[in-house]
PDB file of C-alpha atoms in Angstrom:
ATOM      1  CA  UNK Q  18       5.233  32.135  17.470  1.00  0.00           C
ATOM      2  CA  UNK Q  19       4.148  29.965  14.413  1.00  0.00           C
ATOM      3  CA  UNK Q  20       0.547  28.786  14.397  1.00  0.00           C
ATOM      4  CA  UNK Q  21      -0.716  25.429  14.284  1.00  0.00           C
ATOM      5  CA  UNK Q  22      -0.875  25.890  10.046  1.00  0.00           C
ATOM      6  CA  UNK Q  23       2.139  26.657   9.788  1.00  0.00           C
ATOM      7  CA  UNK Q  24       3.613  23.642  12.338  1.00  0.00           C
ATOM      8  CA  UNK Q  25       1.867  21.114  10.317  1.00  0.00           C
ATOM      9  CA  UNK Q  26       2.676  22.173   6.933  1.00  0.00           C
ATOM     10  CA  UNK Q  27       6.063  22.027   8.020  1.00  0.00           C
ATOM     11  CA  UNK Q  28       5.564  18.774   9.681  1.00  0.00           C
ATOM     12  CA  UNK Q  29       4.120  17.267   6.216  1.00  0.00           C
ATOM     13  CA  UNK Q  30       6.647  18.680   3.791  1.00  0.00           C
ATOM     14  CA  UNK Q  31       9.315  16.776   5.980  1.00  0.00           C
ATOM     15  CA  UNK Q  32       7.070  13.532   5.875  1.00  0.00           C
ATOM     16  CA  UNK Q  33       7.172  13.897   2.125  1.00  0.00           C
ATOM     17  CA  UNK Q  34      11.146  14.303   2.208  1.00  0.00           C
ATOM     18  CA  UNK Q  35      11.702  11.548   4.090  1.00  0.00           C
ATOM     19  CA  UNK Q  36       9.498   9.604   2.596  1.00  0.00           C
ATOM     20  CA  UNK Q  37      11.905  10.346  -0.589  1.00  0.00           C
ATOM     21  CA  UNK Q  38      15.070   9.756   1.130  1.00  0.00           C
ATOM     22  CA  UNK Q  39      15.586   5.534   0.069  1.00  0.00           C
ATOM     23  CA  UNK Q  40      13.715   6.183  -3.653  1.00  0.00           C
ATOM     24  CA  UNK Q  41      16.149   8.175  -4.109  1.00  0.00           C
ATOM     25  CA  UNK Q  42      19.092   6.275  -3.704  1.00  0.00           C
ATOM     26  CA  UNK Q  43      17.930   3.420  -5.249  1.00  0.00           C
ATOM     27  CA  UNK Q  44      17.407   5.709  -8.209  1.00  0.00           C
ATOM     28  CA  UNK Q  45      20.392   7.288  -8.135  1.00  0.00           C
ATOM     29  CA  UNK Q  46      22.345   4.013  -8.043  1.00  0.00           C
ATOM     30  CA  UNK Q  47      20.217   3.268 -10.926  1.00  0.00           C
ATOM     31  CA  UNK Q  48      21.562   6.009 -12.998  1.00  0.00           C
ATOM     32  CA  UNK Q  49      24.467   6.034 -12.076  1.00  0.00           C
ATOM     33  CA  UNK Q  50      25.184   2.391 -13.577  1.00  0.00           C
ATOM     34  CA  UNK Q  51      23.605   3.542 -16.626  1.00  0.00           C
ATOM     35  CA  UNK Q  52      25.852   6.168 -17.149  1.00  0.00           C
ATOM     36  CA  UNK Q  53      28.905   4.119 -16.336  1.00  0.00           C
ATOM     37  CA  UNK Q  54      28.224   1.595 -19.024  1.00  0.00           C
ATOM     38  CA  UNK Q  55      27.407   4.299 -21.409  1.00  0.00           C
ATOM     39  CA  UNK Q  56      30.657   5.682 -20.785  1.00  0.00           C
ATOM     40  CA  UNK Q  57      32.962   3.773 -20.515  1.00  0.00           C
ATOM     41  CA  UNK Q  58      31.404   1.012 -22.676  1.00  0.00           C
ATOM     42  CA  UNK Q  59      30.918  -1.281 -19.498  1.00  0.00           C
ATOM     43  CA  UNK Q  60      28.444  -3.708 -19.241  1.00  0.00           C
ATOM     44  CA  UNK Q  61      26.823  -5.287 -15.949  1.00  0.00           C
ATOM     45  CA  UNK Q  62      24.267  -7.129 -17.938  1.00  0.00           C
ATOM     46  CA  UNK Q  63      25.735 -10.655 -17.360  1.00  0.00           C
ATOM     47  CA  UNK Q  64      24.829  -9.605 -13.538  1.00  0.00           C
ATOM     48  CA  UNK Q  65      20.934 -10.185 -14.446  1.00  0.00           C
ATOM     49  CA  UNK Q  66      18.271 -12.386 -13.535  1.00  0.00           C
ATOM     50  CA  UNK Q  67      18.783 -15.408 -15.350  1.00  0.00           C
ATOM     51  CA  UNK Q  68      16.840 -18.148 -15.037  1.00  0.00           C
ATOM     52  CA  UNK Q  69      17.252 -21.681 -13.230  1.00  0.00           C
ATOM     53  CA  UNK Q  70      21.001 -21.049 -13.053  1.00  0.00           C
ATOM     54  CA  UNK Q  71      23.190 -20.940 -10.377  1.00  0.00           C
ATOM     55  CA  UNK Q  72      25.062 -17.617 -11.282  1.00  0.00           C
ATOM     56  CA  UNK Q  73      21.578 -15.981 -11.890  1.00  0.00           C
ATOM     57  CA  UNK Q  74      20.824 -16.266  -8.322  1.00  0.00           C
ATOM     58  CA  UNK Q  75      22.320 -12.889  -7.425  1.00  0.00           C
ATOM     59  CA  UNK Q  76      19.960 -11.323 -10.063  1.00  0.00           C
ATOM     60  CA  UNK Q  77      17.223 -11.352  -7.755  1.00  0.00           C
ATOM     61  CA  UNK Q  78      19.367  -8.747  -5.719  1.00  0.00           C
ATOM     62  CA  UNK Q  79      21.301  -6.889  -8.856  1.00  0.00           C
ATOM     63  CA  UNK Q  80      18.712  -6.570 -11.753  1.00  0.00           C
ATOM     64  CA  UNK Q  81      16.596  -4.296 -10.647  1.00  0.00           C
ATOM     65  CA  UNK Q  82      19.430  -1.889 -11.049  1.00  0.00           C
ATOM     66  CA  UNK Q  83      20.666  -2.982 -14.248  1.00  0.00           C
ATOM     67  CA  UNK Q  84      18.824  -1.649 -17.835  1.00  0.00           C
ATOM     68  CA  UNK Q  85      19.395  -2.191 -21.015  1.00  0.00           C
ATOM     69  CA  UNK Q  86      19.495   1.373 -22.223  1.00  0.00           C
ATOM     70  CA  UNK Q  87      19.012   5.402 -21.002  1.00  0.00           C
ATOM     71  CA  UNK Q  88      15.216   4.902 -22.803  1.00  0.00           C
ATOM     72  CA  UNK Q  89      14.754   1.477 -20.599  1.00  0.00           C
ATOM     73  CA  UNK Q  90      15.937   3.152 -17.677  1.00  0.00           C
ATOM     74  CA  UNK Q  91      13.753   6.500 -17.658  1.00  0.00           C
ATOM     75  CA  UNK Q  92      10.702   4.252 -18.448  1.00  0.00           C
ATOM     76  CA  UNK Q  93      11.134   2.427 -15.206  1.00  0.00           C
ATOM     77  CA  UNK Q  94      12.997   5.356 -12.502  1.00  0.00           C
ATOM     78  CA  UNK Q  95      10.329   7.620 -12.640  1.00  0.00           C
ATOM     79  CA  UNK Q  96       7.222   5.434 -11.565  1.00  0.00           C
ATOM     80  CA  UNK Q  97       9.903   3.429  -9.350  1.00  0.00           C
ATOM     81  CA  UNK Q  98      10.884   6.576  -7.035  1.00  0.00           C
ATOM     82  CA  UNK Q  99       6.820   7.847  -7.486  1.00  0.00           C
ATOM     83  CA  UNK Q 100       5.633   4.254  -6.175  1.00  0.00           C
ATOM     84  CA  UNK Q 101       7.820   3.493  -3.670  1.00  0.00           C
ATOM     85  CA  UNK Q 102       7.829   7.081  -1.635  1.00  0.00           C
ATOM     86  CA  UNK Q 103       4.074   6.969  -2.272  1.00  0.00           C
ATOM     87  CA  UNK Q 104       4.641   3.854  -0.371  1.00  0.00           C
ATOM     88  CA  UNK Q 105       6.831   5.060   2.472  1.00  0.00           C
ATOM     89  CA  UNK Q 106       4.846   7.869   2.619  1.00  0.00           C
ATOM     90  CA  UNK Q 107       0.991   6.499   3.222  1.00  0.00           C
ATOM     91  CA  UNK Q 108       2.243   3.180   4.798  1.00  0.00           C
ATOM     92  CA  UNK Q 109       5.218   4.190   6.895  1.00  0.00           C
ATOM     93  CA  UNK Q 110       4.866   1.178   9.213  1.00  0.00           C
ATOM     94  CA  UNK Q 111       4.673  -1.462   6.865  1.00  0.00           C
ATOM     95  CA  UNK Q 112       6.426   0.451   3.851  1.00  0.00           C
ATOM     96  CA  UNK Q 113       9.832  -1.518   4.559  1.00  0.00           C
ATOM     97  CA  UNK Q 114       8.841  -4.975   5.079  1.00  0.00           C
ATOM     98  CA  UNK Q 115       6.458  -4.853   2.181  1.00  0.00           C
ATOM     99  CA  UNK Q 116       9.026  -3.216  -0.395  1.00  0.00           C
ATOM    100  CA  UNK Q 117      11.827  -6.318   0.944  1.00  0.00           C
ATOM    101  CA  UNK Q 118       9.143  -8.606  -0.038  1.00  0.00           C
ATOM    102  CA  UNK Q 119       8.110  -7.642  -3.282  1.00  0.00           C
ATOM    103  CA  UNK Q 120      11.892  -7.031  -4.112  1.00  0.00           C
ATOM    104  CA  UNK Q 121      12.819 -10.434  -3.332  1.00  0.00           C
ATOM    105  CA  UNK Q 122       9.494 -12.470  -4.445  1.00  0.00           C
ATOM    106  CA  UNK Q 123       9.209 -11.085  -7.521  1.00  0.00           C
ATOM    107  CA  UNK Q 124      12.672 -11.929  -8.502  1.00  0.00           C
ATOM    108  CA  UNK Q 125      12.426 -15.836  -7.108  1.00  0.00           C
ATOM    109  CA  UNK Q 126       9.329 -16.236  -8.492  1.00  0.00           C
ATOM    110  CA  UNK Q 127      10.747 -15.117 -12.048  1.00  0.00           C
ATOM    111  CA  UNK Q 128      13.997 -17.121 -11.673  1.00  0.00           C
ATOM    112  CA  UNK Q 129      12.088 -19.732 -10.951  1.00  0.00           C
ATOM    113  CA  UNK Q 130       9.536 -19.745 -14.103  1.00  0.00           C
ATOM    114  CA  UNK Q 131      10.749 -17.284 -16.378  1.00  0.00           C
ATOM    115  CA  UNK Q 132      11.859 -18.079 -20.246  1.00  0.00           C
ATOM    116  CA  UNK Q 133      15.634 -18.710 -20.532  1.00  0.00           C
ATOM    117  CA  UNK Q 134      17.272 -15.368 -20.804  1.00  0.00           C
ATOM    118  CA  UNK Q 135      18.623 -12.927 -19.249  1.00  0.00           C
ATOM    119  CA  UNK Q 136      16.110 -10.615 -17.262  1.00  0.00           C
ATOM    120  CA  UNK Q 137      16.862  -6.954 -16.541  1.00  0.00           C
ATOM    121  CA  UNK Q 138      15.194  -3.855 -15.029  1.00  0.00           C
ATOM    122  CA  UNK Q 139      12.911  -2.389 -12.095  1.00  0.00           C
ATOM    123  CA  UNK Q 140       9.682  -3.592 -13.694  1.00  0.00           C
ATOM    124  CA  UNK Q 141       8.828  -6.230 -11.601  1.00  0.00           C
ATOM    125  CA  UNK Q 142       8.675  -4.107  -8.594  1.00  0.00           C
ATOM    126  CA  UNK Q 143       6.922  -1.511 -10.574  1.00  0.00           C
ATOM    127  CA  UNK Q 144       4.258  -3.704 -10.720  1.00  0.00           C
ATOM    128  CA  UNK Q 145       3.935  -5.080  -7.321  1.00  0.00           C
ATOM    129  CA  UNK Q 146       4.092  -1.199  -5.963  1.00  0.00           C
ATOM    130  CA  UNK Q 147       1.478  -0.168  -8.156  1.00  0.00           C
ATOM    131  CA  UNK Q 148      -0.788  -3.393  -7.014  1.00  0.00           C
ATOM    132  CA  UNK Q 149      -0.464  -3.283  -3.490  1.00  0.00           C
ATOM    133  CA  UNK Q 150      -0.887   0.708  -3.245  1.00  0.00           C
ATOM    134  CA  UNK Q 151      -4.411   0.026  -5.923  1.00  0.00           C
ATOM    135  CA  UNK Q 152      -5.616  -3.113  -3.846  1.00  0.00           C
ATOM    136  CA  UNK Q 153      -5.128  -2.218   0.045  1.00  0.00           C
ATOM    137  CA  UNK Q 154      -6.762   1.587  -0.473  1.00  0.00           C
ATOM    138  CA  UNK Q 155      -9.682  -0.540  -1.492  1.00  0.00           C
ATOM    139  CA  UNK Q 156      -9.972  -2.946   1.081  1.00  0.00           C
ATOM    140  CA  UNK Q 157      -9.375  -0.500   4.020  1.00  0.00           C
ATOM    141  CA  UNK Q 158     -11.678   1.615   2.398  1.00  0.00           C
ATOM    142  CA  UNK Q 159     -10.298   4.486   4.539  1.00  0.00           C
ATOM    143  CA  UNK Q 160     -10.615   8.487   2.837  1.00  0.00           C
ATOM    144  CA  UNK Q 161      -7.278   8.532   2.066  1.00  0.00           C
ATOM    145  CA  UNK Q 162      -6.115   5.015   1.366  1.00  0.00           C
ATOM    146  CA  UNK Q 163      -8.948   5.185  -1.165  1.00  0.00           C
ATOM    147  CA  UNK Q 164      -7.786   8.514  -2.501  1.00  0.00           C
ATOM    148  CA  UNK Q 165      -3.950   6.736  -3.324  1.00  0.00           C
ATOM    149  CA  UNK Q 166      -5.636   3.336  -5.035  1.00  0.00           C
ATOM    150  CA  UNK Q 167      -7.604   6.064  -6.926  1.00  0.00           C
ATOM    151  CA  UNK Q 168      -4.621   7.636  -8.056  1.00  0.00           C
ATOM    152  CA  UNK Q 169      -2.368   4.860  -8.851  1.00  0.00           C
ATOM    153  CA  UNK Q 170      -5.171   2.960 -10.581  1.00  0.00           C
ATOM    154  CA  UNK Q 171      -5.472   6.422 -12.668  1.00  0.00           C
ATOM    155  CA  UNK Q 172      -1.610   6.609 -13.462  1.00  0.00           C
ATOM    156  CA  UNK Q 173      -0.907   3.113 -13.854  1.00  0.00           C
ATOM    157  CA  UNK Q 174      -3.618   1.182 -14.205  1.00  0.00           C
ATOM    158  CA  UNK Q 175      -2.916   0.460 -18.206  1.00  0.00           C
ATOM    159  CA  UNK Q 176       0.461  -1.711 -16.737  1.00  0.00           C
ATOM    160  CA  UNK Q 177      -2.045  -4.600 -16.076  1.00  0.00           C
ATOM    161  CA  UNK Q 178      -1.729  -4.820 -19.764  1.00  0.00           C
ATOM    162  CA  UNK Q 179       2.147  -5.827 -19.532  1.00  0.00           C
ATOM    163  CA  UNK Q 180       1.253  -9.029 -18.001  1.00  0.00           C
ATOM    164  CA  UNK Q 181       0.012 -10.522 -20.814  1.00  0.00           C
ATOM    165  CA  UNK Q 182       2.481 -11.517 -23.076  1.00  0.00           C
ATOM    166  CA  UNK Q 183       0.174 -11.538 -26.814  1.00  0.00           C
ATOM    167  CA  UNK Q 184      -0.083  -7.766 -25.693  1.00  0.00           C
ATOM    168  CA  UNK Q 185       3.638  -6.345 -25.636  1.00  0.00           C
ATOM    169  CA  UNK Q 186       5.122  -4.928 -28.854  1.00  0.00           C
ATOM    170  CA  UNK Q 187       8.184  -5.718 -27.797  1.00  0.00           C
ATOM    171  CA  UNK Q 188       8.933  -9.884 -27.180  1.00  0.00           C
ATOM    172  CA  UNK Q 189      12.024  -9.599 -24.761  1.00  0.00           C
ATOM    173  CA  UNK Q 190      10.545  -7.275 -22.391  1.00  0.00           C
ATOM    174  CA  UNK Q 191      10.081  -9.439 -19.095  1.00  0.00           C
ATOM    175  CA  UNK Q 192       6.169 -10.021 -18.516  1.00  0.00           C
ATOM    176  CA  UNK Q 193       6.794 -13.175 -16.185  1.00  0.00           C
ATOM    177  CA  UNK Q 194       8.744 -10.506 -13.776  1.00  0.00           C
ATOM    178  CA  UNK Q 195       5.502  -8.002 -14.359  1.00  0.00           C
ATOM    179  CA  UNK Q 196       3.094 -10.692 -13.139  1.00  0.00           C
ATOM    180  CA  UNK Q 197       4.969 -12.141 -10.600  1.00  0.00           C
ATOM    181  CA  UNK Q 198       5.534  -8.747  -9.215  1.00  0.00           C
ATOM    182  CA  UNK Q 199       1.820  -7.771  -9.762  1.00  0.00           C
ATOM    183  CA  UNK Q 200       0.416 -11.080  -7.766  1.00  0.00           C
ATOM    184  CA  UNK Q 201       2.930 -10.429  -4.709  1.00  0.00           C
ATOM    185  CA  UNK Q 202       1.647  -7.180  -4.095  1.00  0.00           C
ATOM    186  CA  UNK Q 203      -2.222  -8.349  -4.020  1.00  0.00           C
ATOM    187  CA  UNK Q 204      -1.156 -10.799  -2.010  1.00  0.00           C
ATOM    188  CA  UNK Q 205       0.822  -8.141   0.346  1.00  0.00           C
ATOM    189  CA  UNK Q 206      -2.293  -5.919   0.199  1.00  0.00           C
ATOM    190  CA  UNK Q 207      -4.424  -8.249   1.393  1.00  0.00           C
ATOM    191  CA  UNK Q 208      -2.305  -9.963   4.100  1.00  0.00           C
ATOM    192  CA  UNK Q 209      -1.485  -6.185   5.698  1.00  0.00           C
ATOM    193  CA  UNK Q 210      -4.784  -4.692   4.788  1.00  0.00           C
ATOM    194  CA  UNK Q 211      -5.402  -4.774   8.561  1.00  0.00           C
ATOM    195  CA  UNK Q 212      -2.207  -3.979  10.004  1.00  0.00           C
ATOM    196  CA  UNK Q 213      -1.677  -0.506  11.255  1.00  0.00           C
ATOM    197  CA  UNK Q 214      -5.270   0.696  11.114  1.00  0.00           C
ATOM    198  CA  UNK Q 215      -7.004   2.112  14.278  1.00  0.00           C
ATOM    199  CA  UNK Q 216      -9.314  -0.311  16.067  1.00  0.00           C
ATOM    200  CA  UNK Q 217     -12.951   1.262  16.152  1.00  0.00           C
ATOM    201  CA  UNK Q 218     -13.634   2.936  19.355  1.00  0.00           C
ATOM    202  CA  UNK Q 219     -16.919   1.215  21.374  1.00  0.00           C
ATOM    203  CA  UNK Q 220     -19.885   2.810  21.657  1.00  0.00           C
ATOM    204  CA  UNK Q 221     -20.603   5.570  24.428  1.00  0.00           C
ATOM    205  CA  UNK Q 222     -24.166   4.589  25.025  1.00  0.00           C
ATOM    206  CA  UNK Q 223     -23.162   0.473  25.744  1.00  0.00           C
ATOM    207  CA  UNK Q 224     -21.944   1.699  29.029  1.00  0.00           C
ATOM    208  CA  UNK Q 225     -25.163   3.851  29.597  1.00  0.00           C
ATOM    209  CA  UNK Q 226     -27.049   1.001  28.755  1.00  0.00           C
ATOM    210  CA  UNK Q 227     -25.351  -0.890  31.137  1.00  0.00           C
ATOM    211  CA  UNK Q 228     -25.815   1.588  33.826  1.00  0.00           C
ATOM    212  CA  UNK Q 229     -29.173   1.530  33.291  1.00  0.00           C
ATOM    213  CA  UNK Q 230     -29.738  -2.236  33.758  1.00  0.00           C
ATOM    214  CA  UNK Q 231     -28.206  -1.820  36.930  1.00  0.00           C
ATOM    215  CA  UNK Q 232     -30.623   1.039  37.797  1.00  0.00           C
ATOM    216  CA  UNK Q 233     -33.440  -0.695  36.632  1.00  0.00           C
ATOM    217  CA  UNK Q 234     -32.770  -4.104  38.673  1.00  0.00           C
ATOM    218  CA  UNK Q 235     -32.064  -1.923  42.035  1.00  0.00           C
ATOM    219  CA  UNK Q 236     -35.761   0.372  41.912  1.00  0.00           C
ATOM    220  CA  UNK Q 237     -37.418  -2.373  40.712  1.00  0.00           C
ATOM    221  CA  UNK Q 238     -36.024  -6.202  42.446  1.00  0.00           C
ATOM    222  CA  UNK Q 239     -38.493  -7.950  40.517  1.00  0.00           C
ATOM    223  CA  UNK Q 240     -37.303  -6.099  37.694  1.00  0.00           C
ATOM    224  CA  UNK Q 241     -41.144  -5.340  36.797  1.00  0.00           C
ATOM    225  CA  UNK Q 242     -41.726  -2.437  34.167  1.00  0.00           C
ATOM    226  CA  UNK Q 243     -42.579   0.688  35.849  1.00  0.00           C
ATOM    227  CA  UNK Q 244     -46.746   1.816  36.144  1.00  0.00           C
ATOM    228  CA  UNK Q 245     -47.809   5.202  35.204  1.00  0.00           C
ATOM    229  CA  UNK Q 246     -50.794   5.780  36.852  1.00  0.00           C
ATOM    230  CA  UNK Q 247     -53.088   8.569  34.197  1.00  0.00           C
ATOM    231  CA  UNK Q 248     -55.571  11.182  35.778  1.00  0.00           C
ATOM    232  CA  UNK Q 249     -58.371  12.484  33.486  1.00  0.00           C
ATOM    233  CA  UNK Q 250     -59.851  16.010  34.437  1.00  0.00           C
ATOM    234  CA  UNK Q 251     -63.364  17.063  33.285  1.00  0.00           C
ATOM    235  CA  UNK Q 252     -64.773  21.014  32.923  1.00  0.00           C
ATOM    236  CA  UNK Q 253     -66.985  20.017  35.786  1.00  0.00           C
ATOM    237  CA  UNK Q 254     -64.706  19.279  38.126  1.00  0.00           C
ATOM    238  CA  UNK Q 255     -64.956  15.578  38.735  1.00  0.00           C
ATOM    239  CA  UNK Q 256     -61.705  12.896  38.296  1.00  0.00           C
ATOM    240  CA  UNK Q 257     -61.475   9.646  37.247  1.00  0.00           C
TER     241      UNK Q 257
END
């Protein structure tokens, strides 16, 4: 008969692979593309984000999968499947509904303000992972939502840096997609900094208190304070 150890590290470890189930798939496809275009000298590149234009639309769905080469794409896969089953893995209730969000606002915002071009890559969400994990663990304030900003903030926290344009080495790399994704996930953070935590439980002793109002008002109806009456004994004898 297993023990109650050995049930819950079992019961963890299948948390954790679940929780890397849907990373991994985007990842794959991911990969897979990359390898594709490598080898057979394909390119799905005109499938980006681009800008104001009606075509570039369906870059807000496609070009998070598309990179420009194997270097571009191991820069972004690895923190992508890290971030996101970090995600699905401390914030299973919300972890959908905030990954849809950052997906798709980070890419409308871009095509929206963006510099003409044609913008490519998982970036963007990189960013808004990394800033809702960093900024909800501090405003719940909770041991282990604190423990995951900690970490990310410790890993990543250098990205903020990609934001700002004058700071990149490199001028085509996409920082309007890095702050756009980096603002939706504060935003995120703080809208479902609330949702899914535990109310706090009231405090025994309010219904003690209570009781003892009650007790109170029935010994005493004019609800006067209680007399101690005090005897004093002397050596001799006597009392006062």
């Amino acid at each position: 008969m297993e023990n109650y150890q050995d049930t819950t590290k079992k019961s963890e470890l299948k948390s954790i692979k679940n929780a890397m189930i849907l990373p991994f798939i985007f990842a794959f496809i991911m990969f897979v593309l990359q390898v594709f275009e490598n080898e057979f000298h394909a390119s799905f590149n005109k499938y980006g984000l681009i800008p104001r234009t009606e075509f570039g639309l369906i870059g807000i769905i496609t070009s998070p999968f598309l990179h420009a080469s194997y270097a571009h794409l191991f820069s972004n896969i690895f923190p992508f499947f890290f971030l996101f089953s970090l995600l699905i893995y401390s914030y299973r209730k919300i972890a959908f509904p905030v990954f849809i969000q950052i997906y798709l606002w980070t890419g409308i915002l871009a095509w929206i303000s963006a510099r003409e071009g044609n913008h490519i890559g998982a970036s963007g969400i990189i960013y808004g992972l990394s800033s809702f994990l960093a900024l909800i663990g501090l405003l719940r304030r909770d041991i282990k939502s604190m423990a995951i900003a900690f970490l990310v903030i410790f890993l990543y926290g250098s990205l903020v840096w990609g934001v700002f344009p004058s700071f990149l080495q490199e001028k085509n790399i996409s920082w309007e997609s890095h702050l756009w994704g980096m603002i939706t996930g504060f935003i995120l953070a703080y809208f479902y900094r609330k949702t899914g935590v535990p109310e706090k439980p009231a405090f025994e002793n309010e219904e003690d208190d209570d009781n003892d109002d009650e007790y109170w008002k029935l010994e005493n109806p004019e609800n006067e304070e209680p007399t101690v009456k005090i005897n004093y004994y002397f050596p001799n004898g006597m009392k006062r």
